[in-house]
Coordinates of C-alpha atoms (C1' of nucleotides) in Angstrom, one line a residue:
Chain A
M1 CA 62.2 219.7 -73.1
A2 CA 63.3 220.6 -76.6
E3 CA 64.7 217.6 -78.6
N4 CA 66.5 217.7 -81.6
N5 CA 65.8 214.6 -83.8
S6 CA 68.0 215.4 -86.4
S7 CA 70.2 212.6 -85.8
L8 CA 69.8 210.9 -88.9
D9 CA 71.5 207.6 -88.5
C10 CA 69.6 204.4 -88.1
S11 CA 69.8 204.4 -84.2
I12 CA 67.5 207.0 -83.2
D13 CA 68.7 209.4 -80.3
W14 CA 66.0 211.4 -79.1
D15 CA 67.5 213.1 -76.8
S16 CA 70.9 214.2 -78.5
D17 CA 71.5 217.8 -78.7
D18 CA 73.6 217.1 -81.8
D19 CA 72.8 220.1 -84.0
R20 CA 74.0 218.6 -87.1
E21 CA 71.4 220.1 -90.0
I22 CA 69.0 217.8 -91.4
D23 CA 71.6 216.6 -94.3
N24 CA 69.0 213.7 -95.4
Y25 CA 71.9 211.1 -94.3
G26 CA 70.3 207.9 -93.8
L27 CA 67.0 209.1 -94.5
P28 CA 65.3 207.0 -96.8
S29 CA 65.0 209.3 -99.6
T30 CA 61.7 210.4 -100.7
S31 CA 61.8 207.8 -103.3
A32 CA 59.8 204.9 -102.1
S33 CA 58.7 202.1 -104.0
A34 CA 55.1 201.8 -104.9
T35 CA 55.3 198.1 -105.2
A36 CA 55.2 196.7 -101.7
P37 CA 58.3 195.1 -100.8
C38 CA 59.0 191.5 -101.6
G39 CA 57.3 191.9 -104.8
H40 CA 53.8 191.2 -103.7
S41 CA 51.1 193.5 -105.1
N42 CA 48.3 192.9 -103.2
G43 CA 46.2 192.6 -106.3
G44 CA 46.9 196.3 -107.2
S45 CA 48.4 197.4 -110.3
S46 CA 51.6 198.3 -109.8
G47 CA 55.2 198.4 -111.5
L48 CA 56.2 199.6 -114.8
G49 CA 52.8 199.3 -116.8
E50 CA 51.0 201.1 -114.1
G51 CA 48.6 203.3 -116.2
T52 CA 50.2 206.7 -115.0
S53 CA 48.7 208.5 -117.8
S54 CA 49.4 211.9 -117.1
S55 CA 47.1 214.7 -118.5
P56 CA 48.1 216.2 -121.6
G57 CA 49.8 219.2 -121.2
S58 CA 52.6 221.0 -123.0
N59 CA 56.3 220.1 -122.4
C60 CA 57.1 223.6 -121.4
E61 CA 54.5 223.2 -118.1
I62 CA 56.0 219.9 -117.6
I63 CA 59.4 221.0 -117.5
R64 CA 58.8 223.7 -115.4
H65 CA 57.3 221.5 -113.0
F66 CA 60.4 219.0 -112.9
V67 CA 62.7 222.4 -112.7
G68 CA 60.7 223.2 -110.0
M69 CA 61.9 220.5 -108.2
G70 CA 65.2 221.5 -108.4
F71 CA 66.6 219.4 -111.6
P72 CA 68.6 221.2 -114.6
E73 CA 66.1 222.5 -117.4
K74 CA 68.7 221.0 -119.6
Q75 CA 68.5 217.7 -118.0
V76 CA 64.6 217.5 -117.8
A77 CA 64.4 218.8 -121.2
R78 CA 66.6 216.2 -122.5
V79 CA 64.7 213.4 -120.4
I80 CA 61.6 214.3 -121.9
D81 CA 62.6 214.4 -125.2
E82 CA 64.1 210.8 -124.6
L83 CA 60.9 209.2 -122.8
G84 CA 58.1 211.5 -123.8
D85 CA 55.8 213.1 -121.3
E86 CA 53.4 210.6 -120.9
N87 CA 54.6 209.1 -117.6
H88 CA 55.9 211.8 -115.0
N89 CA 56.9 208.9 -112.6
L90 CA 59.1 207.5 -115.4
V91 CA 60.6 210.8 -115.9
L92 CA 61.2 211.4 -112.3
E93 CA 63.0 208.2 -111.7
T94 CA 65.2 209.0 -114.4
L95 CA 65.9 212.3 -113.4
L96 CA 67.1 210.7 -110.2
T97 CA 68.9 208.5 -111.7
Y98 CA 70.7 210.6 -113.8
S99 CA 71.3 212.6 -110.3
V100 CA 72.9 209.7 -108.7
L101 CA 75.1 208.7 -111.7
E102 CA 76.3 212.3 -112.1
D103 CA 76.8 213.3 -108.9
T104 CA 78.6 210.4 -107.3
P105 CA 82.1 211.2 -108.9
Q106 CA 82.0 214.6 -107.5
Q107 CA 82.2 213.6 -103.9
P108 CA 84.8 214.6 -101.8
N109 CA 87.2 212.0 -100.7
D110 CA 87.8 210.6 -103.7
I111 CA 85.2 207.8 -103.2
Q112 CA 84.4 206.2 -106.5
V113 CA 81.4 203.9 -107.2
P114 CA 82.8 200.6 -108.7
E115 CA 82.4 200.9 -112.6
E116 CA 80.4 197.5 -112.4
V117 CA 77.8 199.1 -110.0
Q118 CA 77.4 202.4 -112.1
H119 CA 77.1 200.0 -115.2
D120 CA 74.6 198.0 -113.4
L121 CA 72.4 201.0 -112.2
S122 CA 71.7 201.8 -115.8
L123 CA 68.6 203.3 -116.5
Q124 CA 66.7 200.6 -117.5
E125 CA 67.0 198.6 -114.5
L126 CA 65.9 201.7 -112.0
R127 CA 62.9 202.1 -114.0
P128 CA 60.6 199.2 -113.0
V129 CA 60.5 201.0 -109.5
E130 CA 57.6 203.3 -109.7
S131 CA 58.4 205.9 -107.3
G132 CA 57.2 208.8 -105.4
H133 CA 59.0 212.4 -105.8
S134 CA 62.1 212.8 -104.4
S135 CA 64.9 215.3 -103.8
S136 CA 68.1 214.0 -105.7
D137 CA 70.2 215.5 -102.6
Y138 CA 69.2 212.6 -100.8
Y139 CA 71.2 209.9 -102.9
V140 CA 74.1 212.2 -103.0
N141 CA 74.5 213.4 -99.1
S142 CA 73.7 209.6 -98.1
F143 CA 76.5 208.5 -100.5
D144 CA 78.8 211.1 -99.2
E145 CA 78.3 210.1 -95.7
F146 CA 78.3 206.5 -95.6
S147 CA 81.6 206.6 -97.6
D148 CA 82.9 208.7 -95.3
T149 CA 84.2 206.2 -93.0
D150 CA 83.5 203.0 -94.7
S151 CA 86.2 201.4 -96.7
P152 CA 86.4 203.3 -100.1
S153 CA 88.3 201.0 -101.9
M154 CA 85.5 198.1 -101.6
E155 CA 85.7 195.9 -104.5
V156 CA 82.3 194.9 -105.8
E157 CA 81.6 192.2 -107.9
T158 CA 79.1 192.2 -110.8
P159 CA 75.8 191.6 -109.5
S160 CA 73.8 189.0 -110.5
P161 CA 69.8 189.3 -111.6
D162 CA 69.1 188.8 -107.9
E163 CA 71.4 191.3 -106.5
D164 CA 70.2 193.8 -108.9
E165 CA 66.8 193.1 -107.6
K166 CA 67.9 193.7 -104.0
L167 CA 69.9 196.5 -105.0
L168 CA 67.1 198.0 -106.5
F169 CA 64.9 197.7 -103.7
L170 CA 67.3 199.2 -101.2
T171 CA 68.2 202.4 -103.7
S172 CA 64.2 202.7 -103.7
M173 CA 64.0 202.5 -100.0
G174 CA 66.4 205.4 -100.2
Y175 CA 69.5 204.1 -99.2
S176 CA 72.4 204.8 -101.5
V177 CA 73.8 202.9 -104.4
F178 CA 77.1 202.7 -102.5
E179 CA 75.7 201.8 -99.1
A180 CA 73.5 199.1 -101.2
S181 CA 76.4 197.5 -102.8
I182 CA 78.8 197.1 -99.9
A183 CA 76.1 195.6 -98.0
I184 CA 75.1 193.0 -100.4
E185 CA 78.9 192.4 -100.8
R186 CA 79.5 192.1 -97.4
C187 CA 76.6 190.1 -96.0
G188 CA 76.7 187.9 -99.1
R189 CA 74.1 187.7 -102.1
D190 CA 71.3 185.5 -100.5
A191 CA 71.2 187.9 -97.4
T192 CA 67.7 189.1 -96.9
I193 CA 66.6 192.7 -97.3
A194 CA 66.2 193.2 -93.7
V195 CA 69.6 191.7 -93.1
L196 CA 70.8 194.2 -95.8
T197 CA 69.1 197.1 -94.1
D198 CA 70.3 196.1 -90.8
F199 CA 73.9 196.1 -92.0
I200 CA 73.4 199.3 -93.3
C201 CA 72.3 200.6 -90.1
A202 CA 74.7 199.1 -88.1
A203 CA 77.2 201.0 -90.4
Q204 CA 75.7 203.8 -90.2
M205 CA 75.6 203.5 -86.3
A206 CA 79.5 202.8 -86.4
R207 CA 80.0 205.9 -88.5
A208 CA 78.0 208.0 -85.8
S209 CA 80.3 206.5 -83.0
D210 CA 82.0 209.5 -82.5
V211 CA 79.0 211.7 -81.6
H212 CA 78.5 212.0 -78.1
F213 CA 75.6 212.1 -76.7
I214 CA 74.1 213.9 -73.8
E215 CA 71.9 211.9 -71.3
Q216 CA 69.5 213.6 -70.0
D217 CA 68.4 212.7 -66.3
K218 CA 65.0 213.2 -67.0
K219 CA 62.0 213.1 -64.7
K220 CA 60.4 209.6 -64.0
H221 CA 57.5 210.5 -66.2
S222 CA 59.5 211.8 -69.1
L223 CA 60.3 210.2 -72.3
G224 CA 63.9 209.7 -71.2
S225 CA 63.3 205.7 -71.7
L226 CA 63.5 206.7 -75.2
S227 CA 67.1 207.7 -75.0
K228 CA 70.4 206.1 -73.9
L229 CA 71.0 204.9 -77.4
K230 CA 74.7 204.4 -77.3
R231 CA 77.0 204.1 -80.2
R232 CA 78.9 200.7 -80.9
K233 CA 82.7 201.6 -81.7
N234 CA 83.4 198.3 -83.7
Q235 CA 82.3 198.8 -87.3
D236 CA 83.8 195.6 -88.6
C237 CA 81.1 193.6 -90.3
D238 CA 81.8 190.4 -88.9
A239 CA 82.0 191.7 -85.4
W240 CA 78.5 193.3 -86.3
K241 CA 77.4 189.9 -86.8
R242 CA 78.7 188.3 -83.8
K243 CA 77.8 191.4 -81.6
K244 CA 74.5 191.7 -83.5
H245 CA 72.3 190.2 -80.8
R246 CA 73.7 192.2 -78.0
C247 CA 73.4 195.5 -79.8
E248 CA 69.9 195.1 -80.4
E249 CA 69.3 194.7 -77.0
D250 CA 71.0 197.6 -75.5
D251 CA 71.7 200.0 -78.5
E252 CA 69.7 200.9 -81.1
L253 CA 66.1 200.2 -80.3
I254 CA 63.7 202.6 -79.5
R255 CA 62.1 201.6 -76.2
L256 CA 58.7 202.5 -74.9
P257 CA 57.9 205.2 -72.2
K258 CA 56.6 204.1 -68.8
P259 CA 53.7 204.8 -68.0
M260 CA 52.7 205.1 -71.7
I261 CA 51.2 208.5 -71.8
G262 CA 53.4 209.7 -75.2
F263 CA 54.1 213.6 -74.7
G264 CA 51.0 214.0 -72.2
V265 CA 47.2 212.7 -71.6
P266 CA 44.6 214.9 -70.2
T267 CA 44.6 212.2 -67.2
E268 CA 48.3 212.8 -65.9
S269 CA 49.8 215.8 -64.8
Y270 CA 53.2 215.3 -66.6
E271 CA 53.2 216.3 -70.0
I272 CA 55.8 217.4 -72.7
V273 CA 54.7 220.6 -74.3
H274 CA 57.6 221.4 -76.7
R275 CA 59.5 219.3 -78.9
T276 CA 61.5 219.7 -82.0
I277 CA 60.5 218.4 -85.4
P278 CA 63.2 218.1 -87.9
E279 CA 62.4 220.8 -90.5
V280 CA 61.7 218.5 -93.3
A281 CA 59.0 216.9 -91.4
K282 CA 57.1 220.3 -90.7
G283 CA 53.6 220.7 -91.9
P284 CA 51.8 221.4 -93.5
P285 CA 50.7 219.0 -94.6
Y286 CA 50.4 217.9 -91.3
F287 CA 50.3 214.1 -91.1
Y288 CA 49.5 211.5 -88.5
Y289 CA 50.7 208.1 -88.5
E290 CA 49.5 205.2 -86.2
N291 CA 50.4 201.4 -85.8
V292 CA 50.9 198.9 -82.8
A293 CA 53.4 199.9 -80.1
L294 CA 54.7 196.5 -79.7
A295 CA 56.0 195.6 -82.6
P296 CA 58.8 193.2 -83.4
K297 CA 62.4 195.1 -82.8
G298 CA 63.5 197.8 -85.1
V299 CA 60.2 198.2 -87.0
W300 CA 59.5 201.4 -85.3
N301 CA 63.0 202.7 -86.0
T302 CA 62.1 202.0 -89.6
I303 CA 59.2 203.4 -89.5
S304 CA 60.1 206.8 -87.8
R305 CA 63.1 206.6 -90.3
F306 CA 61.2 206.7 -93.0
L307 CA 58.7 209.5 -91.7
Y308 CA 61.3 212.2 -91.5
D309 CA 62.6 211.2 -87.9
V310 CA 59.9 212.3 -86.1
E311 CA 60.0 210.7 -82.5
P312 CA 57.0 208.4 -82.5
E313 CA 54.3 209.1 -79.6
F314 CA 53.7 206.1 -77.6
V315 CA 50.1 206.2 -75.8
D316 CA 48.0 203.7 -74.1
S317 CA 44.4 204.4 -74.7
K318 CA 43.7 203.1 -71.0
F319 CA 44.7 206.8 -70.0
F320 CA 41.6 207.9 -72.0
C321 CA 38.9 205.1 -71.5
A322 CA 38.1 201.5 -70.2
C323 CA 40.5 199.4 -72.4
A324 CA 44.1 199.4 -73.2
R325 CA 45.4 200.1 -76.7
K326 CA 49.2 200.4 -76.8
R327 CA 49.7 202.4 -80.2
G328 CA 52.6 204.3 -81.3
Y329 CA 51.8 207.8 -83.5
I330 CA 54.2 209.6 -85.7
H331 CA 52.9 213.1 -86.4
N332 CA 53.9 216.6 -87.1
L333 CA 50.9 218.2 -84.9
P334 CA 51.9 220.5 -82.2
I335 CA 51.2 219.0 -78.7
K336 CA 50.4 222.3 -76.8
N337 CA 46.9 223.2 -75.9
R338 CA 45.7 220.0 -76.8
F339 CA 42.0 219.1 -75.2
P340 CA 40.1 216.0 -75.1
L341 CA 36.8 215.0 -76.4
V342 CA 33.9 215.7 -74.3
P343 CA 31.8 214.1 -72.8
L344 CA 34.6 211.7 -71.3
P345 CA 34.2 208.3 -72.0
P346 CA 33.6 205.8 -69.3
F347 CA 36.9 205.3 -67.5
T348 CA 36.9 202.3 -65.7
I349 CA 35.2 198.4 -66.5
H350 CA 32.3 199.5 -64.0
E351 CA 31.6 202.6 -65.5
A352 CA 31.4 201.3 -69.0
F353 CA 29.4 197.9 -67.9
P354 CA 27.2 199.0 -64.8
L355 CA 25.6 195.7 -65.2
T356 CA 28.4 193.5 -64.7
K357 CA 29.2 194.9 -61.5
K358 CA 26.4 192.7 -59.5
W359 CA 28.3 189.5 -60.8
W360 CA 31.8 190.7 -60.5
P361 CA 33.9 188.5 -57.7
S362 CA 36.3 190.5 -55.3
W363 CA 39.0 188.5 -56.5
D364 CA 38.8 189.8 -59.8
T365 CA 40.7 193.1 -59.7
R366 CA 40.6 194.1 -63.0
T367 CA 39.8 198.0 -63.7
K368 CA 40.8 198.3 -67.1
L369 CA 40.1 195.8 -70.2
N370 CA 42.9 194.6 -72.5
C371 CA 43.4 195.5 -76.1
L372 CA 40.1 194.9 -78.2
Q373 CA 41.3 192.6 -80.9
T374 CA 39.7 191.1 -84.0
A375 CA 38.6 187.6 -82.7
I376 CA 36.8 186.7 -79.5
G377 CA 36.7 184.0 -77.0
S378 CA 34.5 180.9 -77.7
A379 CA 31.7 180.0 -75.6
K380 CA 33.2 176.3 -75.1
M381 CA 35.9 178.3 -72.9
T382 CA 33.4 180.2 -71.0
E383 CA 31.6 177.0 -70.4
R384 CA 34.7 175.5 -69.2
I385 CA 35.2 178.3 -66.7
R386 CA 31.7 178.1 -65.6
K387 CA 31.6 174.4 -64.9
A388 CA 35.3 175.2 -62.9
L389 CA 33.7 177.8 -61.0
E390 CA 30.8 175.6 -59.8
E391 CA 32.8 172.8 -58.5
C392 CA 34.2 175.5 -56.2
G393 CA 30.7 176.1 -54.4
D394 CA 29.6 179.5 -53.2
N395 CA 33.1 180.2 -51.3
D396 CA 35.9 181.8 -53.6
P397 CA 37.6 179.6 -55.6
P398 CA 40.9 178.1 -54.7
M399 CA 44.1 180.4 -56.0
H400 CA 44.9 177.9 -59.1
V401 CA 41.3 178.4 -60.1
Q402 CA 41.3 181.8 -59.7
K403 CA 44.5 182.0 -61.8
Y404 CA 43.0 179.8 -64.4
V405 CA 40.0 182.0 -64.7
L406 CA 41.7 185.2 -64.7
D407 CA 44.3 184.2 -67.1
L408 CA 41.3 183.7 -69.7
C409 CA 39.6 186.7 -68.6
R410 CA 42.6 189.0 -69.2
K411 CA 43.4 186.9 -72.7
W412 CA 39.6 187.2 -73.9
N413 CA 38.7 190.3 -72.2
L414 CA 35.8 188.4 -70.7
V415 CA 33.5 190.1 -68.8
W416 CA 31.1 189.1 -65.8
V417 CA 27.4 188.5 -67.0
G418 CA 25.8 186.4 -64.3
K419 CA 26.8 183.9 -61.7
N420 CA 29.8 181.9 -62.7
K421 CA 29.0 183.4 -66.0
L422 CA 31.7 185.2 -68.3
A423 CA 31.2 186.4 -71.9
P424 CA 33.2 188.5 -74.5
L425 CA 32.1 192.0 -75.3
E426 CA 29.2 192.3 -77.9
P427 CA 30.4 194.4 -81.3
D428 CA 28.2 197.6 -80.0
E429 CA 30.5 197.4 -76.6
F430 CA 33.3 197.5 -78.8
E431 CA 32.2 200.6 -80.5
T432 CA 31.2 202.2 -77.4
L433 CA 34.9 201.7 -75.7
L434 CA 36.4 202.8 -79.0
G435 CA 34.8 206.2 -79.2
F436 CA 32.6 205.4 -82.0
P437 CA 28.7 205.8 -82.3
K438 CA 26.6 202.9 -81.0
N439 CA 25.8 200.8 -84.2
H440 CA 28.2 202.4 -86.4
T441 CA 29.3 199.3 -87.9
R442 CA 26.0 197.7 -87.7
G443 CA 23.7 196.8 -90.6
G444 CA 24.5 197.3 -94.1
G445 CA 25.3 193.7 -94.8
I446 CA 28.2 193.4 -92.6
S447 CA 28.5 190.2 -90.5
R448 CA 28.9 190.0 -86.8
T449 CA 32.5 188.6 -87.4
D450 CA 33.5 191.3 -89.7
R451 CA 32.0 194.1 -87.4
Y452 CA 34.8 192.5 -84.7
K453 CA 37.4 192.6 -87.6
S454 CA 36.9 196.2 -88.2
L455 CA 36.4 197.3 -85.1
G456 CA 39.4 195.6 -84.0
N457 CA 41.5 197.3 -86.3
S458 CA 40.2 200.8 -85.6
F459 CA 41.5 203.8 -83.6
Q460 CA 40.4 204.6 -80.3
V461 CA 38.8 207.9 -81.3
D462 CA 39.1 209.8 -78.0
T463 CA 43.0 209.0 -78.0
V464 CA 43.2 210.2 -81.4
A465 CA 41.2 213.0 -81.1
Y466 CA 43.3 214.2 -78.2
H467 CA 46.1 214.6 -80.7
L468 CA 44.1 216.0 -83.5
S469 CA 42.3 218.6 -81.3
V470 CA 45.2 221.2 -81.8
L471 CA 43.8 221.2 -85.8
K472 CA 40.6 222.9 -84.6
D473 CA 41.9 226.5 -84.1
M474 CA 43.8 226.2 -87.4
Y475 CA 41.0 225.2 -89.6
P476 CA 37.9 226.9 -88.4
E477 CA 36.7 226.7 -92.1
G478 CA 36.9 223.3 -92.3
I479 CA 39.9 220.9 -93.4
N480 CA 40.8 218.8 -96.5
V481 CA 41.8 215.3 -95.5
L482 CA 43.7 212.5 -97.2
S483 CA 42.8 209.4 -95.2
L484 CA 44.7 206.0 -95.9
F485 CA 43.6 202.5 -94.5
S486 CA 40.6 204.5 -93.4
G487 CA 39.0 201.6 -91.8
I488 CA 35.4 202.5 -90.4
G489 CA 36.7 206.2 -90.0
G490 CA 38.1 206.7 -86.8
A491 CA 39.9 209.7 -87.7
E492 CA 37.1 211.4 -89.7
V493 CA 34.8 210.7 -86.5
A494 CA 37.4 211.8 -84.0
L495 CA 37.5 215.3 -86.2
H496 CA 33.8 215.3 -86.3
R497 CA 33.5 215.2 -82.6
L498 CA 36.0 217.6 -82.3
G499 CA 33.9 220.1 -84.1
I500 CA 36.5 220.7 -87.1
P501 CA 34.3 221.1 -90.8
L502 CA 35.2 217.7 -93.0
K503 CA 35.4 220.2 -96.4
T504 CA 36.8 217.0 -98.4
V505 CA 37.7 213.8 -97.0
V506 CA 39.6 211.5 -99.7
E507 CA 39.7 208.0 -98.1
V508 CA 41.4 205.2 -99.1
E509 CA 40.2 201.8 -98.0
I510 CA 40.5 198.2 -99.5
S511 CA 37.6 197.2 -97.5
E512 CA 34.3 197.7 -99.4
A513 CA 32.2 196.8 -95.7
N514 CA 34.4 199.6 -94.3
R515 CA 33.5 202.1 -97.1
N516 CA 29.7 201.4 -96.7
I517 CA 30.0 202.0 -93.1
M518 CA 32.0 205.3 -93.9
R519 CA 29.8 206.2 -96.6
S520 CA 26.5 205.4 -94.3
W521 CA 28.1 207.8 -91.2
W522 CA 28.9 210.6 -93.9
E523 CA 25.5 210.9 -94.5
Q524 CA 23.8 210.0 -91.2
T525 CA 26.1 213.1 -89.8
N526 CA 24.8 215.3 -92.5
Q527 CA 28.1 216.1 -93.8
R528 CA 28.3 218.9 -95.8
G529 CA 31.9 218.2 -97.5
T530 CA 32.7 215.6 -100.3
L531 CA 33.9 212.6 -99.4
V532 CA 35.9 210.5 -102.1
D533 CA 36.4 206.9 -102.3
I534 CA 39.3 205.2 -103.2
A535 CA 39.9 201.3 -102.9
D536 CA 43.5 200.9 -103.4
V537 CA 46.2 202.5 -102.2
Q538 CA 48.5 201.4 -105.1
Q539 CA 46.0 203.6 -107.3
V540 CA 47.0 206.5 -105.6
D541 CA 50.2 207.7 -107.5
T542 CA 51.5 211.0 -107.9
D543 CA 48.8 212.2 -110.8
K544 CA 46.2 211.1 -109.0
L545 CA 47.0 213.3 -105.9
A546 CA 47.8 216.2 -108.5
Q547 CA 44.6 215.5 -109.9
L548 CA 42.7 215.4 -106.5
M549 CA 44.7 218.5 -105.1
D550 CA 43.7 220.5 -108.2
L551 CA 40.0 219.6 -107.6
Y552 CA 40.1 220.3 -103.8
G553 CA 43.1 222.7 -103.0
G554 CA 45.6 220.4 -101.5
F555 CA 45.4 218.3 -98.6
D556 CA 45.9 219.7 -95.0
L557 CA 46.2 216.4 -93.2
V558 CA 47.6 213.3 -94.2
V559 CA 46.0 210.6 -91.6
G560 CA 46.4 207.1 -91.7
G561 CA 47.4 203.6 -89.6
S562 CA 48.8 200.9 -92.1
P563 CA 48.1 197.4 -91.6
C564 CA 49.5 195.7 -88.5
N565 CA 48.8 192.2 -89.4
N566 CA 52.3 191.2 -89.6
L567 CA 53.4 193.3 -86.6
A568 CA 50.8 192.5 -84.1
G569 CA 51.4 190.1 -81.2
S570 CA 48.4 187.9 -81.8
N571 CA 49.5 186.7 -85.2
R572 CA 50.9 183.3 -84.7
V573 CA 51.3 182.4 -88.4
S574 CA 52.8 185.6 -90.1
R575 CA 54.4 188.0 -87.9
D576 CA 56.9 188.8 -90.3
G577 CA 57.3 192.4 -89.5
L578 CA 57.5 195.3 -91.9
E579 CA 58.1 193.4 -94.6
G580 CA 55.3 191.2 -94.5
K581 CA 52.4 191.0 -96.8
E582 CA 50.1 193.4 -95.3
S583 CA 52.3 195.5 -93.3
S584 CA 54.6 196.5 -95.9
L585 CA 52.1 199.0 -97.0
F586 CA 53.5 201.4 -94.5
Y587 CA 55.8 202.0 -97.7
D588 CA 52.9 203.4 -99.2
Y589 CA 51.8 205.6 -96.6
F590 CA 55.3 207.0 -97.1
R591 CA 55.2 207.3 -100.4
I592 CA 51.9 209.0 -100.8
L593 CA 52.4 211.4 -98.1
D594 CA 55.9 212.0 -99.8
S595 CA 54.0 212.8 -102.9
V596 CA 51.8 215.2 -101.3
K597 CA 54.5 217.0 -99.7
T598 CA 56.5 217.2 -102.9
I599 CA 53.6 218.4 -105.0
L600 CA 52.8 220.9 -102.2
A601 CA 56.1 222.2 -102.2
S602 CA 56.4 222.6 -105.8
R603 CA 53.3 224.7 -105.8
S604 CA 54.1 227.0 -103.1
S605 CA 57.0 227.7 -104.8
Chain B
dT1 C1' 29.0 179.4 -100.0
dA2 C1' 29.1 182.7 -96.2
dG3 C1' 29.3 183.1 -91.5
dA4 C1' 30.3 181.6 -87.3
dA5 C1' 32.9 178.7 -83.8
dT6 C1' 37.0 177.1 -82.3
dA7 C1' 42.0 176.0 -81.5
dT8 C1' 46.4 177.7 -82.3
dG9 C1' 52.0 180.1 -79.2
dA10 C1' 55.7 183.2 -79.7
dA11 C1' 57.6 187.4 -79.0
dG12 C1' 58.7 191.0 -76.3
dT13 C1' 59.0 193.5 -72.0
dA14 C1' 59.6 194.1 -67.2
dG15 C1' 60.9 192.8 -62.5
dA16 C1' 62.9 189.9 -59.2
dG17 C1' 66.2 187.1 -57.7
dT18 C1' 70.8 184.7 -58.0
Chain C
dA1 C1' 75.1 188.2 -66.7
dC2 C1' 71.6 185.2 -66.3
dT3 C1' 67.4 182.6 -64.9
dC4 C1' 62.7 182.6 -64.0
dT5 C1' 58.0 184.4 -63.6
dA6 C1' 54.5 187.3 -64.9
dC7 C1' 52.2 189.9 -68.4
dT8 C1' 50.2 191.1 -73.0
dT9 C1' 49.2 191.2 -77.8
dC10 C1' 44.7 196.2 -84.2
dA11 C1' 45.4 187.6 -85.8
dT12 C1' 45.2 183.3 -89.1
dA13 C1' 43.7 178.6 -90.3
dT14 C1' 40.7 175.3 -89.8
dT15 C1' 36.4 173.1 -89.4
dC16 C1' 31.3 173.3 -88.6
dT17 C1' 26.7 174.7 -89.9
dA18 C1' 22.8 176.5 -92.0

DNA sequence: TAGAATATGAAGTAGAGT
DNA sequence: ACTCTACTTCATATTCTA
């Protein structure tokens, strides 16, 4: 089923055959903030003072570099003259700013940016946000599109410093100045970034309300459940606030496919073999992004919007192995002629753990384990279960005891290891289920607790390998990989097991223990390529990327799953969504991916 | 002090029924 | 439209212990 995902408003319509060109409307521009939203830095260097010491070069070269990105030569020369050529990011941000300020008055429909806004978006205030590369077109077009329907003569008060920060942040997310200022004006100065982005999304939706959507009668197993995203007519802000709750329920959210097989899995007959990827998203470089499927509402809409409006592929690993793992993947890989890793892993609990069969009661009908997480059940809890069962004698326990036990079994992924004896899985059993070699995370000074943590945060290798398998024919001589948030190397293990030579792997991983695990695996598997370690994603700026790409010849694949801490349902404390402390590092994934795309594009032209 | 052990719900989805 | 039940979830904070 050919699908055109070029619908660019915030409400994603996977089934629309709307053939509007990718005009960058609503797309967060390629300029993403390097500093994590909410101002935290995670201990990494960030912001204005970051050492973006560019390698010395002549002005000519640098001017050519930016001209190649589409900026007027005269303007580039002027900016470099003003700022020097030391800090490429600063130069780029300045050029972008000029693009915004100079282009806006030329928009059709006589839309004017309020003077105050223009004034407050002075160069100085835009500077502090370090940015990836961007096409200035994004700003221009998004401004144009937004203003097309909303009130053009909105009065905007002079922003307060707090407003400035929000304005700055929103523009760094890719929204136009006008969109951002209107949102702040309408929703109030105290509105959070989340509320403001919601407002902008709603306005974009409203703007698109005249677009008709063809609801396709898909088969039961199709991804049709992602569709049927209606459009709300009413674009009044107050009305929107009243209706927000209802709209979120039935309008704009990406829905999970059922069964959760993405574009297809080896074990199910139904599959999709064709999809349409937006032009701006097409590889190379190929990219592969992963996170939890059951994230808070709206998160996947945002992630998808940033990642060039590519439709997420939601897959439950229970179709690949003996444990469930519901994850969303956004990638621009072909989906035809995928193949699974062999040998196929155990498919049921009994196949994975034959020894448990002897003790498994008939009333425990589980065939698959639930998601492997970062923490395990306590001994006291399994002891309570044992006592409860022993009180029931040799017969099957009464229904309420069965339910009590089964609920805990499902919650903590317990398996039967003796008469009335349940136990959580061992770390090496985690490794097997997830497709890693046994003892992959063992030794090297890592604690048992940390093994669970690292494994619980990892890819399911068979699942990921199935998606990556199409790369094998494309890169017979080997592949250069930029691996962000590598963890214990799920992607690398998958590529290796697929028989794809790893020419270069640049891994970015904050945990030293995880980097050690990767390094150890690299050596044990006699890799002939080069492994480069980087600790902090925020150290990976445009200069660093350009340097690495000079050295190794560009990246073929940018792979990674950004932190799920603030998205995962298990988190009782800080499930704050995509703006959360750790999960906001998604924006760094986007920033880095976009920089790689930009650098590649500038070099190929 | 590091590691281990333990306790700590809510949010979201889906389906059935009223 | 609404309520109710059933089910799942890449985690965190605190306390204990060697």
